[in-house]
Amino acid sequence: MIIDGEDRHPHAARRLRDSVTANAQSRVRLQLDEGLKEGAYVIAAEADAIVVRGGPFSGVIYGVEELIERAGAHLDPAAFSNGPVSGEPGLAYRTFWTWDHSTNWELSQIGQQEIGVFNPFQKPPKGFLDDYRRLVDFCSKNRIAAIVVYGFLRDSHGGIEAAQELCRYANERGVRIIPGIAIGAYGGVYWEGKHRYNLSTWLKQNPQHAATMEKDVGFQLADLAFPLNFPHSDYTVSACPSAPEVIDWMEEAVSWLAETFEIGGINIESGDYGVCGCERCRLRRGNDDEARRRVDDHGDSWSHTDMAANFPRLYNAAKAKRPDLWIYCEMQWDNLLEPVASEAQKALPPGAIYQHTANRSYWRRLRTELDPAYVSTLPTQPNVLRCQFACQWNGDERTERYALNAKTFADMATRGKQLNMEGLTVWGEPSDYFATVEISYLAFARFCWNPELTWAEFMQRDVAPLLGGAEAAERFVALAEELDGAQALPAQRLGEIQKEALAQAVAREGRIARRWMTLADQVGRRLHMGR
């Protein structure tokens, strides 16, 4: 097989060579087409070649994945004799959200953690790249555009060199790496280490710019199963958002981040574990409590006016270095229907990606109460949803981290599109080794790509082959949903589910058997714990 454009699209070419056979003189031409949307592609059979044209960044790779699926084992131009095949994303912004310490995709290494924000990295130094390379591979194959990484820069997992290597690896595969940072919080740009852009390091040199926190570090949301109170440490220090020196330093750090790493974007928030209550901050936000309730905070753990005052400078600094970056602006939680932040939002620049986060109870409101016309007239454009449930933060004994969240993700993609949202962000930390997680991720990928997809089509095309056929797939979903139900199941019923899952595994081979075994193992753990 002859592949034109292999030098510019090496990963796409490798995928072709590894996945299909073809005659020695068969030709495939890989072409970037700036006229297509990011991620879009067109495949056509021309006189001398099969031509894959792709939009910026990822379109050629997505087109090659489509070509591989259609070609099967052997590349045949006749498969495209009826005309070109094309595709483009229904939701432009399809993103996984992760913390480095609790992203577990390389399961053979020690140091795995399941929850937390202010955690040390406890895996071997190479574990960071081992985890994220596997995650990038999954995203590339399944048209998931980006990965937010909190803890992008740590001395303990390779610092600058490891972060640069992750960007190189991901860019070659059409996946944007998006470091997560907070303005004057969350370690600054360099999350952990003795570096000039690490917040703790800088505040030790400039202690006069530390925040005067109104309350102890932490926050509480109604949907969370437990309060989040954080111990004081270098991780939890904050800087005053009203000090000009702080935003000068943050602007310099963001410029350094954008020019030092081939990142695909930056996820910027204001910090969500407390608000500076110094006199300068209180005067800037408003002199009385009523003013603050009207235009500023939602709850007591973050400030919209802090974001409005400082985000535009960071946005402009990053865009000046890399105009193609996706700059996410975190709008915090459960407030899209409330006017609390509307005035502050008017100060935010168009072109950033405004991310509205919803816990489960608030999503129930949004999907029925939110007006698409309202979304279209928001001062912030474009807008995306972020699912702050179906993840490490929800559940008690039965964490939603490993639940079957496929219908939730499908619903948020489909309904979000109807509501004029342009993207969806979900947590992507656990490995696809677990069948419930794998199916959930596939639902996220497929319904974000095509929000008009039906559940029946998804089950038939994507889930049935994974589990041994359509009937087996329906049974798997039914059992998983029963396990995830609100009521605890008696031991007898758990035993019955485990027996059925094991019988399915014994009747299958390879990866299909493994998927059923992961379901049986979930049941086995509950039985062992008496739950």
Short mmCIF file of C-alpha atoms in Angstrom, two decimals:
data_model
loop_
_atom_site.label_atom_id
_atom_site.label_comp_id
_atom_site.label_asym_id
_atom_site.label_seq_id
_atom_site.Cartn_x
_atom_site.Cartn_y
_atom_site.Cartn_z
CA MET A 1 0.00 0.00 0.00
CA ILE A 2 1.24 3.46 -0.94
CA ILE A 3 0.23 6.25 1.42
CA ASP A 4 0.65 9.81 0.21
CA GLY A 5 0.87 12.31 3.06
CA GLU A 6 2.38 9.81 5.48
CA ASP A 7 5.03 12.28 6.61
CA ARG A 8 2.41 14.82 7.73
CA HIS A 9 -0.05 12.27 9.16
CA PRO A 10 2.16 9.52 10.63
CA HIS A 11 -0.36 8.15 13.11
CA ALA A 12 -3.12 7.88 10.50
CA ALA A 13 -0.71 6.06 8.21
CA ARG A 14 0.34 3.66 10.97
CA ARG A 15 -3.29 2.90 11.77
CA LEU A 16 -3.90 2.02 8.12
CA ARG A 17 -0.87 -0.23 7.81
CA ASP A 18 -1.62 -2.00 11.10
CA SER A 19 -5.35 -2.51 10.46
CA VAL A 20 -5.94 -3.35 6.79
CA THR A 21 -4.29 -5.22 3.96
CA ALA A 22 -4.14 -3.95 0.41
CA ASN A 23 -2.44 -4.61 -2.90
CA ALA A 24 1.10 -3.30 -3.11
CA GLN A 25 0.04 -0.67 -5.67
CA SER A 26 -3.09 0.44 -3.83
CA ARG A 27 -2.84 4.13 -2.98
CA VAL A 28 -4.37 6.15 -0.17
CA ARG A 29 -3.97 9.91 -0.14
CA LEU A 30 -4.20 11.76 3.19
CA GLN A 31 -4.96 15.48 2.82
CA LEU A 32 -5.58 18.30 5.26
CA ASP A 33 -8.57 20.42 4.20
CA GLU A 34 -8.75 23.75 6.03
CA GLY A 35 -12.23 24.29 4.59
CA LEU A 36 -13.69 21.49 6.72
CA LYS A 37 -14.62 21.83 10.39
CA GLU A 38 -12.19 20.51 12.97
CA GLY A 39 -12.61 16.74 13.04
CA ALA A 40 -14.70 16.56 9.85
CA TYR A 41 -13.67 14.28 7.00
CA VAL A 42 -14.57 13.17 3.46
CA ILE A 43 -13.52 9.81 1.97
CA ALA A 44 -13.77 9.36 -1.79
CA ALA A 45 -12.53 6.90 -4.42
CA GLU A 46 -10.73 8.78 -7.18
CA ALA A 47 -9.09 7.46 -10.34
CA ASP A 48 -5.76 6.59 -8.76
CA ALA A 49 -6.42 6.51 -5.02
CA ILE A 50 -8.77 6.53 -2.07
CA VAL A 51 -8.57 10.08 -0.80
CA VAL A 52 -9.14 10.97 2.85
CA ARG A 53 -9.59 14.71 3.34
CA GLY A 54 -9.78 15.93 6.91
CA GLY A 55 -10.42 19.15 8.75
CA PRO A 56 -7.81 20.69 11.05
CA PHE A 57 -6.12 18.81 13.85
CA SER A 58 -8.04 15.53 13.84
CA GLY A 59 -10.08 15.19 10.64
CA VAL A 60 -7.63 12.98 8.73
CA ILE A 61 -7.30 10.65 11.72
CA TYR A 62 -11.08 10.37 12.14
CA GLY A 63 -11.41 9.76 8.40
CA VAL A 64 -8.87 6.95 8.54
CA GLU A 65 -10.71 5.35 11.46
CA GLU A 66 -13.88 5.44 9.34
CA LEU A 67 -11.98 3.97 6.41
CA ILE A 68 -10.64 1.14 8.58
CA GLU A 69 -14.13 0.34 9.88
CA ARG A 70 -15.60 0.24 6.39
CA ALA A 71 -12.70 -1.63 4.81
CA GLY A 72 -12.69 -4.52 7.25
CA ALA A 73 -9.66 -6.71 6.66
CA HIS A 74 -9.02 -5.63 3.07
CA LEU A 75 -8.95 -2.17 1.51
CA ASP A 76 -11.26 -2.04 -1.51
CA PRO A 77 -12.03 1.18 -3.42
CA ALA A 78 -15.35 -0.36 -4.45
CA ALA A 79 -16.63 0.31 -0.94
CA PHE A 80 -16.87 3.98 -1.98
CA SER A 81 -18.22 3.47 -5.50
CA ASN A 82 -21.59 4.98 -4.53
CA GLY A 83 -20.03 8.32 -3.72
CA PRO A 84 -18.04 10.01 -0.99
CA VAL A 85 -18.52 9.18 2.69
CA SER A 86 -18.36 12.12 5.07
CA GLY A 87 -18.76 12.93 8.74
CA GLU A 88 -18.51 15.85 11.12
CA PRO A 89 -19.05 16.29 14.86
CA GLY A 90 -22.51 17.21 16.06
CA LEU A 91 -20.97 18.75 19.19
CA ALA A 92 -17.71 20.54 18.49
CA TYR A 93 -16.28 20.33 22.01
CA ARG A 94 -16.06 16.73 23.28
CA THR A 95 -13.80 16.58 26.30
CA PHE A 96 -12.68 14.27 29.10
CA TRP A 97 -11.91 15.89 32.47
CA THR A 98 -9.18 14.31 34.62
CA TRP A 99 -6.89 14.70 37.61
CA ASP A 100 -3.45 13.16 37.10
CA HIS A 101 -3.41 11.27 40.40
CA SER A 102 -6.77 9.54 39.92
CA THR A 103 -6.51 8.75 36.20
CA ASN A 104 -5.96 4.99 36.12
CA TRP A 105 -5.58 3.58 32.61
CA GLU A 106 -2.37 1.60 33.08
CA LEU A 107 -3.69 -0.91 35.60
CA SER A 108 -0.50 -2.87 36.24
CA GLN A 109 1.22 -0.14 38.27
CA ILE A 110 1.09 0.71 41.96
CA GLY A 111 -0.11 3.97 43.47
CA GLN A 112 -3.64 4.16 42.10
CA GLN A 113 -6.04 6.60 43.75
CA GLU A 114 -9.77 6.89 43.24
CA ILE A 115 -10.76 10.33 44.52
CA GLY A 116 -9.46 13.71 45.59
CA VAL A 117 -8.05 17.01 44.39
CA PHE A 118 -5.13 17.95 46.67
CA ASN A 119 -3.43 14.57 46.34
CA PRO A 120 0.25 13.77 45.87
CA PHE A 121 1.14 11.70 42.81
CA GLN A 122 1.98 8.25 44.22
CA LYS A 123 2.68 6.20 41.10
CA PRO A 124 6.15 5.70 39.63
CA PRO A 125 7.27 8.79 37.68
CA LYS A 126 6.62 7.10 34.34
CA GLY A 127 3.07 6.30 35.44
CA PHE A 128 1.81 9.69 34.27
CA LEU A 129 2.70 9.01 30.65
CA ASP A 130 1.72 5.34 30.89
CA ASP A 131 -1.80 6.32 31.97
CA TYR A 132 -2.33 9.20 29.58
CA ARG A 133 -0.93 7.51 26.48
CA ARG A 134 -3.58 4.81 26.87
CA LEU A 135 -6.25 7.44 27.42
CA VAL A 136 -5.09 9.38 24.34
CA ASP A 137 -5.24 6.21 22.23
CA PHE A 138 -8.84 5.62 23.28
CA CYS A 139 -9.82 9.21 22.55
CA SER A 140 -8.12 9.22 19.15
CA LYS A 141 -9.88 6.04 18.05
CA ASN A 142 -13.28 7.19 19.31
CA ARG A 143 -13.30 10.84 18.19
CA ILE A 144 -13.05 12.37 21.64
CA ALA A 145 -11.41 15.68 20.93
CA ALA A 146 -9.67 16.74 24.13
CA ILE A 147 -8.46 15.81 27.62
CA VAL A 148 -8.35 18.30 30.48
CA VAL A 149 -5.45 17.47 32.80
CA TYR A 150 -5.28 18.90 36.30
CA GLY A 151 -1.78 18.21 37.58
CA PHE A 152 -0.33 18.64 34.07
CA LEU A 153 2.98 19.84 35.52
CA ARG A 154 4.51 18.09 38.55
CA ASP A 155 8.14 17.50 39.32
CA SER A 156 7.20 14.04 40.65
CA HIS A 157 6.02 12.72 37.28
CA GLY A 158 8.54 14.25 34.96
CA GLY A 159 7.83 17.96 35.00
CA ILE A 160 8.37 19.86 31.76
CA GLU A 161 9.81 16.96 29.75
CA ALA A 162 6.95 14.54 30.50
CA ALA A 163 4.34 17.20 29.75
CA GLN A 164 5.99 18.02 26.43
CA GLU A 165 6.09 14.33 25.51
CA LEU A 166 2.39 13.93 26.34
CA CYS A 167 1.54 16.85 24.07
CA ARG A 168 3.64 15.45 21.23
CA TYR A 169 2.04 12.02 21.55
CA ALA A 170 -1.50 13.43 21.72
CA ASN A 171 -1.10 15.93 18.87
CA GLU A 172 0.10 13.20 16.55
CA ARG A 173 -3.11 11.33 17.35
CA GLY A 174 -5.47 14.29 17.01
CA VAL A 175 -6.23 14.77 20.72
CA ARG A 176 -5.95 18.18 22.39
CA ILE A 177 -4.22 18.24 25.77
CA ILE A 178 -5.75 20.99 27.92
CA PRO A 179 -3.99 21.80 31.20
CA GLY A 180 -6.38 22.79 34.00
CA ILE A 181 -5.44 25.83 36.05
CA ALA A 182 -7.10 28.23 38.49
CA ILE A 183 -6.55 31.97 38.86
CA GLY A 184 -4.49 32.40 42.00
CA ALA A 185 -5.28 28.88 43.24
CA TYR A 186 -4.71 25.18 42.47
CA GLY A 187 -0.95 25.62 42.31
CA GLY A 188 -1.06 28.18 39.52
CA VAL A 189 0.25 26.97 36.15
CA TYR A 190 2.86 24.58 37.58
CA TRP A 191 0.77 22.44 39.92
CA GLU A 192 3.54 20.99 42.10
CA GLY A 193 7.26 21.63 42.19
CA LYS A 194 9.98 24.17 42.83
CA HIS A 195 9.26 26.29 39.80
CA ARG A 196 8.77 30.01 39.34
CA TYR A 197 5.20 29.44 38.14
CA ASN A 198 4.21 27.25 41.06
CA LEU A 199 1.87 29.21 43.35
CA SER A 200 3.24 27.97 46.66
CA THR A 201 6.80 28.72 45.58
CA TRP A 202 5.81 32.22 44.45
CA LEU A 203 3.80 33.04 47.58
CA LYS A 204 6.68 32.02 49.82
CA GLN A 205 8.68 34.68 48.03
CA ASN A 206 5.74 37.13 47.99
CA PRO A 207 3.70 36.41 51.14
CA GLN A 208 2.03 39.84 51.06
CA HIS A 209 -0.07 38.65 48.10
CA ALA A 210 -1.63 35.65 49.84
CA ALA A 211 -5.43 35.58 50.00
CA THR A 212 -7.29 36.29 53.22
CA MET A 213 -9.83 33.47 53.05
CA GLU A 214 -13.37 34.22 54.23
CA LYS A 215 -13.86 30.63 55.42
CA ASP A 216 -11.74 27.56 55.95
CA VAL A 217 -10.63 25.81 52.77
CA GLY A 218 -13.34 23.52 51.36
CA PHE A 219 -16.79 23.43 49.84
CA GLN A 220 -20.07 21.56 50.03
CA LEU A 221 -22.62 20.90 47.31
CA ALA A 222 -26.04 19.36 47.84
CA ASP A 223 -25.43 16.44 45.47
CA LEU A 224 -22.18 15.33 47.08
CA ALA A 225 -22.33 12.43 49.51
CA PHE A 226 -19.93 14.05 52.00
CA PRO A 227 -18.44 17.47 52.84
CA LEU A 228 -15.15 18.37 51.21
CA ASN A 229 -12.90 19.96 53.82
CA PHE A 230 -9.26 20.16 52.81
CA PRO A 231 -6.20 20.12 55.08
CA HIS A 232 -3.95 23.16 54.88
CA SER A 233 -0.88 22.52 52.75
CA ASP A 234 1.10 23.91 49.83
CA TYR A 235 -1.70 22.58 47.62
CA THR A 236 -4.41 24.74 49.20
CA VAL A 237 -2.79 28.18 49.28
CA SER A 238 -4.48 30.98 47.34
CA ALA A 239 -3.43 34.40 46.12
CA CYS A 240 -5.47 37.60 46.36
CA PRO A 241 -7.28 38.15 43.03
CA SER A 242 -7.32 41.91 43.55
CA ALA A 243 -3.55 42.27 43.81
CA PRO A 244 -2.20 43.53 40.44
CA GLU A 245 1.00 41.59 41.04
CA VAL A 246 -0.95 38.31 41.16
CA ILE A 247 -2.60 38.69 37.78
CA ASP A 248 0.65 40.00 36.29
CA TRP A 249 2.34 36.81 37.46
CA MET A 250 -0.54 34.62 36.22
CA GLU A 251 -0.48 36.33 32.82
CA GLU A 252 3.25 35.74 32.49
CA ALA A 253 2.81 32.09 33.54
CA VAL A 254 -0.01 31.47 31.03
CA SER A 255 2.11 32.96 28.24
CA TRP A 256 4.94 30.63 29.23
CA LEU A 257 2.56 27.65 29.27
CA ALA A 258 1.25 28.42 25.78
CA GLU A 259 4.68 28.88 24.20
CA THR A 260 6.54 26.08 26.03
CA PHE A 261 4.09 23.26 25.34
CA GLU A 262 2.17 22.22 22.24
CA ILE A 263 -1.05 22.22 24.25
CA GLY A 264 -4.48 22.16 22.65
CA GLY A 265 -6.02 24.60 25.11
CA ILE A 266 -6.28 25.69 28.74
CA ASN A 267 -9.13 25.10 31.20
CA ILE A 268 -9.29 28.18 33.47
CA GLU A 269 -11.34 28.51 36.63
CA SER A 270 -11.33 30.86 39.59
CA GLY A 271 -10.64 28.23 42.22
CA ASP A 272 -13.56 26.64 44.00
CA TYR A 273 -12.55 26.16 47.61
CA GLY A 274 -12.85 29.64 49.04
CA VAL A 275 -12.98 33.39 48.38
CA CYS A 276 -10.53 36.09 49.43
CA GLY A 277 -12.22 38.44 51.88
CA CYS A 278 -9.61 41.19 52.16
CA GLU A 279 -10.79 44.78 52.14
CA ARG A 280 -9.67 45.37 48.56
CA CYS A 281 -11.62 42.33 47.29
CA ARG A 282 -14.75 43.29 49.23
CA LEU A 283 -14.70 46.82 47.84
CA ARG A 284 -14.17 45.59 44.29
CA ARG A 285 -17.04 43.11 44.46
CA GLY A 286 -19.52 45.44 46.16
CA ASN A 287 -19.84 47.10 49.53
CA ASP A 288 -22.78 45.18 50.92
CA ASP A 289 -24.03 41.64 51.12
CA GLU A 290 -27.01 42.38 48.87
CA ALA A 291 -24.69 43.52 46.08
CA ARG A 292 -22.71 40.31 46.39
CA ARG A 293 -25.83 38.16 46.26
CA ARG A 294 -27.02 40.07 43.23
CA VAL A 295 -23.97 40.03 40.99
CA ASP A 296 -21.20 37.98 42.54
CA ASP A 297 -21.01 34.65 44.28
CA HIS A 298 -22.98 31.49 43.82
CA GLY A 299 -22.60 29.84 47.19
CA ASP A 300 -19.49 30.84 49.14
CA SER A 301 -16.66 28.95 47.46
CA TRP A 302 -16.05 31.04 44.34
CA SER A 303 -16.56 34.48 42.85
CA HIS A 304 -17.87 35.32 39.41
CA THR A 305 -16.57 38.87 39.56
CA ASP A 306 -13.09 37.57 40.36
CA MET A 307 -13.32 35.56 37.13
CA ALA A 308 -14.67 38.50 35.16
CA ALA A 309 -11.89 40.76 36.40
CA ASN A 310 -9.02 38.40 35.60
CA PHE A 311 -10.02 35.84 32.95
CA PRO A 312 -9.91 38.25 29.95
CA ARG A 313 -6.23 38.99 30.51
CA LEU A 314 -5.32 35.31 30.69
CA TYR A 315 -7.47 34.52 27.66
CA ASN A 316 -5.75 37.23 25.62
CA ALA A 317 -2.30 36.18 26.80
CA ALA A 318 -2.84 32.58 25.71
CA LYS A 319 -4.43 33.49 22.39
CA ALA A 320 -1.59 35.89 21.60
CA LYS A 321 0.79 32.93 21.71
CA ARG A 322 -1.49 30.28 20.17
CA PRO A 323 -4.62 31.55 18.39
CA ASP A 324 -5.93 28.01 17.84
CA LEU A 325 -6.17 27.11 21.54
CA TRP A 326 -9.44 26.04 23.11
CA ILE A 327 -9.74 28.23 26.22
CA TYR A 328 -12.36 26.84 28.56
CA CYS A 329 -13.84 29.28 31.08
CA GLU A 330 -15.26 27.38 34.04
CA MET A 331 -18.60 28.92 35.08
CA GLN A 332 -18.78 26.87 38.30
CA TRP A 333 -21.77 24.81 39.36
CA ASP A 334 -25.53 24.79 39.12
CA ASN A 335 -26.22 28.41 38.21
CA LEU A 336 -27.10 28.58 34.52
CA LEU A 337 -30.78 29.31 35.23
CA GLU A 338 -30.04 31.89 37.93
CA PRO A 339 -29.25 35.59 37.29
CA VAL A 340 -26.56 35.61 39.97
CA ALA A 341 -23.65 35.92 37.56
CA SER A 342 -25.19 37.64 34.53
CA GLU A 343 -23.56 41.02 35.07
CA ALA A 344 -20.13 39.51 35.60
CA GLN A 345 -20.49 37.36 32.50
CA LYS A 346 -20.94 40.43 30.30
CA ALA A 347 -17.30 41.28 30.93
CA LEU A 348 -16.05 37.97 29.56
CA PRO A 349 -14.62 37.81 26.00
CA PRO A 350 -16.41 36.10 23.11
CA GLY A 351 -14.61 33.10 21.70
CA ALA A 352 -13.71 31.37 24.93
CA ILE A 353 -15.62 28.14 25.56
CA TYR A 354 -17.99 28.76 28.48
CA GLN A 355 -18.46 25.62 30.50
CA HIS A 356 -21.63 25.34 32.62
CA THR A 357 -21.30 22.60 35.21
CA ALA A 358 -24.28 20.65 36.50
CA ASN A 359 -24.72 18.15 39.28
CA ARG A 360 -27.39 15.48 38.79
CA SER A 361 -30.29 17.31 40.43
CA TYR A 362 -29.50 20.49 38.51
CA TRP A 363 -29.29 18.63 35.20
CA ARG A 364 -32.82 17.38 35.82
CA ARG A 365 -33.87 21.03 35.97
CA LEU A 366 -31.80 22.12 32.97
CA ARG A 367 -33.08 19.48 30.60
CA THR A 368 -36.70 20.62 31.12
CA GLU A 369 -36.45 24.29 32.17
CA LEU A 370 -33.63 25.62 30.00
CA ASP A 371 -34.78 27.53 26.91
CA PRO A 372 -32.60 27.15 23.77
CA ALA A 373 -33.28 30.80 22.93
CA TYR A 374 -31.92 31.78 26.34
CA VAL A 375 -28.69 29.88 25.65
CA SER A 376 -28.36 31.60 22.27
CA THR A 377 -28.61 35.04 23.86
CA LEU A 378 -26.20 34.47 26.75
CA PRO A 379 -23.38 37.03 26.86
CA THR A 380 -20.97 34.09 26.87
CA GLN A 381 -20.59 32.24 23.54
CA PRO A 382 -20.08 29.39 22.76
CA ASN A 383 -21.47 27.36 25.68
CA VAL A 384 -20.94 23.75 26.73
CA LEU A 385 -22.17 21.49 29.52
CA ARG A 386 -19.98 19.73 32.06
CA CYS A 387 -21.27 16.65 33.88
CA GLN A 388 -20.19 16.97 37.52
CA PHE A 389 -21.65 13.58 38.42
CA ALA A 390 -21.23 10.02 37.11
CA CYS A 391 -17.70 10.31 38.50
CA GLN A 392 -15.47 10.04 41.57
CA TRP A 393 -17.48 12.61 43.53
CA ASN A 394 -20.82 10.83 43.59
CA GLY A 395 -21.99 7.77 45.50
CA ASP A 396 -20.94 6.28 48.80
CA GLU A 397 -20.26 2.55 48.91
CA ARG A 398 -21.29 2.28 45.26
CA THR A 399 -19.38 5.02 43.49
CA GLU A 400 -20.75 6.26 40.20
CA ARG A 401 -17.17 6.18 38.94
CA TYR A 402 -17.73 2.58 37.78
CA ALA A 403 -21.48 2.72 37.20
CA LEU A 404 -23.12 2.32 33.80
CA ASN A 405 -23.46 6.03 32.96
CA ALA A 406 -24.13 5.52 29.26
CA LYS A 407 -27.72 6.75 29.26
CA THR A 408 -26.77 9.83 31.26
CA PHE A 409 -24.05 10.78 28.77
CA ALA A 410 -26.32 10.05 25.81
CA ASP A 411 -29.05 12.21 27.30
CA MET A 412 -26.74 15.14 28.05
CA ALA A 413 -25.33 15.06 24.51
CA THR A 414 -28.70 14.73 22.79
CA ARG A 415 -30.62 17.18 24.96
CA GLY A 416 -27.65 19.53 25.16
CA LYS A 417 -27.61 19.83 21.37
CA GLN A 418 -31.32 20.63 21.39
CA LEU A 419 -30.64 23.34 23.98
CA ASN A 420 -28.01 24.99 21.72
CA MET A 421 -25.07 23.77 23.72
CA GLU A 422 -21.99 23.12 21.60
CA GLY A 423 -20.19 20.52 23.67
CA LEU A 424 -20.07 18.22 26.65
CA THR A 425 -17.35 17.45 29.20
CA VAL A 426 -17.42 14.30 31.35
CA TRP A 427 -14.93 12.62 33.68
CA GLY A 428 -12.60 10.15 31.97
CA GLU A 429 -10.41 8.83 34.77
CA PRO A 430 -11.17 5.07 35.12
CA SER A 431 -9.86 2.61 32.54
CA ASP A 432 -12.07 1.19 29.80
CA TYR A 433 -11.05 -2.24 31.13
CA PHE A 434 -14.30 -2.17 33.10
CA ALA A 435 -17.20 -2.90 30.75
CA THR A 436 -19.62 -0.48 32.41
CA VAL A 437 -17.04 2.29 32.02
CA GLU A 438 -16.20 1.33 28.44
CA ILE A 439 -19.85 1.39 27.35
CA SER A 440 -20.38 4.73 29.10
CA TYR A 441 -17.40 6.27 27.32
CA LEU A 442 -18.58 4.91 23.98
CA ALA A 443 -22.01 6.43 24.56
CA PHE A 444 -20.35 9.78 25.28
CA ALA A 445 -18.28 9.52 22.10
CA ARG A 446 -21.05 8.34 19.79
CA PHE A 447 -23.85 10.65 20.97
CA CYS A 448 -21.57 13.70 21.02
CA TRP A 449 -20.52 12.92 17.46
CA ASN A 450 -24.13 12.31 16.40
CA PRO A 451 -26.69 13.70 18.86
CA GLU A 452 -29.49 12.33 16.65
CA LEU A 453 -28.37 8.76 17.27
CA THR A 454 -30.98 6.57 18.97
CA TRP A 455 -30.31 4.30 21.91
CA ALA A 456 -31.44 1.29 19.87
CA GLU A 457 -28.93 2.12 17.12
CA PHE A 458 -26.15 2.55 19.66
CA MET A 459 -26.93 -0.80 21.28
CA GLN A 460 -27.06 -2.62 17.96
CA ARG A 461 -23.94 -1.13 16.39
CA ASP A 462 -21.64 -0.43 19.31
CA VAL A 463 -22.64 -2.47 22.35
CA ALA A 464 -23.86 -5.77 20.91
CA PRO A 465 -20.47 -6.72 19.37
CA LEU A 466 -18.76 -6.11 22.71
CA LEU A 467 -20.93 -8.50 24.71
CA GLY A 468 -21.82 -11.39 22.44
CA GLY A 469 -24.82 -10.13 20.49
CA ALA A 470 -27.89 -7.95 20.84
CA GLU A 471 -29.70 -10.14 23.36
CA ALA A 472 -26.59 -10.44 25.56
CA ALA A 473 -26.04 -6.67 25.39
CA GLU A 474 -29.59 -5.91 26.50
CA ARG A 475 -29.17 -8.34 29.37
CA PHE A 476 -25.87 -6.78 30.44
CA VAL A 477 -27.40 -3.30 30.54
CA ALA A 478 -30.38 -4.55 32.53
CA LEU A 479 -28.14 -6.24 35.11
CA ALA A 480 -25.81 -3.25 35.41
CA GLU A 481 -28.73 -0.88 35.88
CA GLU A 482 -30.16 -3.14 38.56
CA LEU A 483 -26.82 -3.04 40.38
CA ASP A 484 -26.69 0.76 40.10
CA GLY A 485 -30.24 1.19 41.40
CA ALA A 486 -31.05 3.29 44.41
CA GLN A 487 -31.94 0.31 46.58
CA ALA A 488 -29.36 -2.12 47.95
CA LEU A 489 -29.93 -5.63 46.63
CA PRO A 490 -30.20 -8.64 48.96
CA ALA A 491 -27.38 -11.18 48.92
CA GLN A 492 -29.53 -13.76 47.17
CA ARG A 493 -30.20 -11.44 44.24
CA LEU A 494 -26.56 -10.39 44.05
CA GLY A 495 -25.62 -14.06 43.88
CA GLU A 496 -28.06 -14.63 41.03
CA ILE A 497 -26.64 -11.71 39.06
CA GLN A 498 -23.09 -12.92 39.62
CA LYS A 499 -23.99 -16.44 38.51
CA GLU A 500 -25.57 -15.14 35.32
CA ALA A 501 -22.58 -12.90 34.54
CA LEU A 502 -20.15 -15.76 35.13
CA ALA A 503 -22.17 -18.07 32.89
CA GLN A 504 -22.01 -15.46 30.12
CA ALA A 505 -18.25 -15.15 30.61
CA VAL A 506 -17.71 -18.93 30.45
CA ALA A 507 -19.70 -19.09 27.23
CA ARG A 508 -17.54 -16.40 25.58
CA GLU A 509 -13.88 -15.87 24.78
CA GLY A 510 -11.32 -13.10 24.91
CA ARG A 511 -12.46 -9.55 25.46
CA ILE A 512 -16.14 -10.44 25.47
CA ALA A 513 -15.54 -12.84 28.36
CA ARG A 514 -13.47 -10.20 30.17
CA ARG A 515 -16.31 -7.67 29.99
CA TRP A 516 -18.73 -10.06 31.64
CA MET A 517 -16.09 -10.93 34.23
CA THR A 518 -15.77 -7.27 35.24
CA LEU A 519 -19.51 -7.21 35.95
CA ALA A 520 -19.25 -10.43 37.98
CA ASP A 521 -16.35 -8.90 39.91
CA GLN A 522 -18.41 -5.83 40.82
CA VAL A 523 -21.03 -8.15 42.31
CA GLY A 524 -18.38 -10.25 44.05
CA ARG A 525 -16.99 -7.22 45.85
CA ARG A 526 -20.41 -6.31 47.18
CA LEU A 527 -21.04 -9.83 48.37
CA HIS A 528 -17.67 -9.91 50.11
CA MET A 529 -18.42 -6.61 51.86
CA GLY A 530 -21.92 -7.68 52.80
CA ARG A 531 -23.51 -4.97 50.65
#
